[in-house]
Amino acid sequence: LVISVISRDEGGFKGPALLQNILESGLRFGEMDIFQRHESMAGNGEVLFSMANAVKPGVFGLDDIDHFTTRVVSFFLGLPGPRHPTQ
């Protein structure tokens, strides 16, 4: 299942604000240079879903996050998913 979120602002999602929202939502930077949301907000347990930059190259440039922007991010999960899919 993939859900893409497109910025209404033509300038896209700005790196610092995007990163703050991502981390506050419990996602953690990990494998393949994308973010994952685990069962625990601390980043432990099974991966519930992942979030990637939907614009090539598909990753987040944390080394230069102050200058990073993207118009689209995608949330995705494989089905069957976690033990409690409705959560």
Coordinates of C-alpha atoms in Angstrom, one line a residue:
L1 CA 0.0 0.0 0.0
V2 CA 1.4 3.4 -1.0
I3 CA 0.1 6.8 0.0
S4 CA 1.8 9.8 -1.6
V5 CA 1.5 13.3 -0.1
I6 CA 2.1 16.2 -2.4
S7 CA 3.0 19.7 -1.1
R8 CA 0.5 22.4 -2.0
D9 CA 3.4 24.9 -1.9
E10 CA 5.3 24.9 -5.2
G11 CA 8.5 25.2 -3.1
G12 CA 7.8 21.8 -1.6
F13 CA 8.4 20.5 1.8
K14 CA 11.4 22.2 3.4
G15 CA 14.0 19.9 5.0
P16 CA 14.2 21.3 8.6
A17 CA 10.4 21.5 9.1
L18 CA 9.9 18.1 7.4
L19 CA 12.5 16.5 9.6
Q20 CA 11.0 17.9 12.8
N21 CA 7.6 16.6 11.9
I22 CA 8.9 13.2 10.9
L23 CA 10.8 12.8 14.2
E24 CA 7.9 14.0 16.3
S25 CA 5.7 11.4 14.6
G26 CA 8.0 8.6 15.8
L27 CA 9.7 7.8 12.5
R28 CA 13.4 7.1 12.6
F29 CA 16.1 7.4 9.9
G30 CA 17.3 4.0 8.8
E31 CA 17.9 1.5 6.1
M32 CA 18.1 2.7 2.5
D33 CA 18.3 6.3 3.7
I34 CA 14.6 6.5 4.4
F35 CA 12.5 6.7 7.5
Q36 CA 10.6 3.9 9.3
R37 CA 7.9 3.9 11.9
H38 CA 8.4 1.0 14.3
E39 CA 5.9 -0.5 16.8
S40 CA 7.6 1.6 19.6
M41 CA 8.1 5.3 19.3
A42 CA 11.7 4.7 20.5
G43 CA 12.4 2.9 17.2
N44 CA 12.1 -0.7 18.5
G45 CA 10.1 -3.6 17.2
E46 CA 8.6 -4.5 13.9
V47 CA 8.4 -1.8 11.1
L48 CA 4.9 -0.6 10.7
F49 CA 5.5 1.5 7.6
S50 CA 8.2 3.5 5.8
M51 CA 8.5 7.0 4.3
A52 CA 10.6 7.8 1.3
N53 CA 11.2 10.9 -0.8
A54 CA 9.0 10.3 -3.9
V55 CA 11.4 12.4 -6.0
K56 CA 14.6 10.8 -7.4
P57 CA 16.8 9.6 -6.0
G58 CA 14.1 8.6 -3.4
V59 CA 16.2 9.2 -0.3
F60 CA 16.6 12.0 2.3
G61 CA 19.8 14.0 2.3
L62 CA 20.3 14.5 6.1
D63 CA 23.8 15.8 5.5
D64 CA 22.4 18.8 3.8
I65 CA 18.9 18.9 5.4
D66 CA 18.9 22.7 5.7
H67 CA 18.9 23.0 1.9
F68 CA 16.8 19.9 1.2
T69 CA 13.3 20.2 -0.4
T70 CA 10.9 17.8 -2.0
R71 CA 7.4 18.1 -3.6
V72 CA 6.3 14.6 -2.7
V73 CA 6.8 12.0 0.0
S74 CA 5.4 8.5 -0.1
F75 CA 4.4 6.3 2.9
F76 CA 4.3 2.6 2.2
L77 CA 3.8 -0.7 3.8
G78 CA 3.7 -4.3 2.7
L79 CA 0.6 -6.4 3.2
P80 CA -0.1 -8.4 5.2
G81 CA 1.4 -5.9 7.6
P82 CA 2.0 -5.6 11.3
R83 CA 0.3 -7.7 13.9
H84 CA -2.4 -5.1 14.4
P85 CA -3.0 -3.6 10.9
T86 CA -5.7 -1.2 12.0
Q87 CA -3.3 0.5 14.3

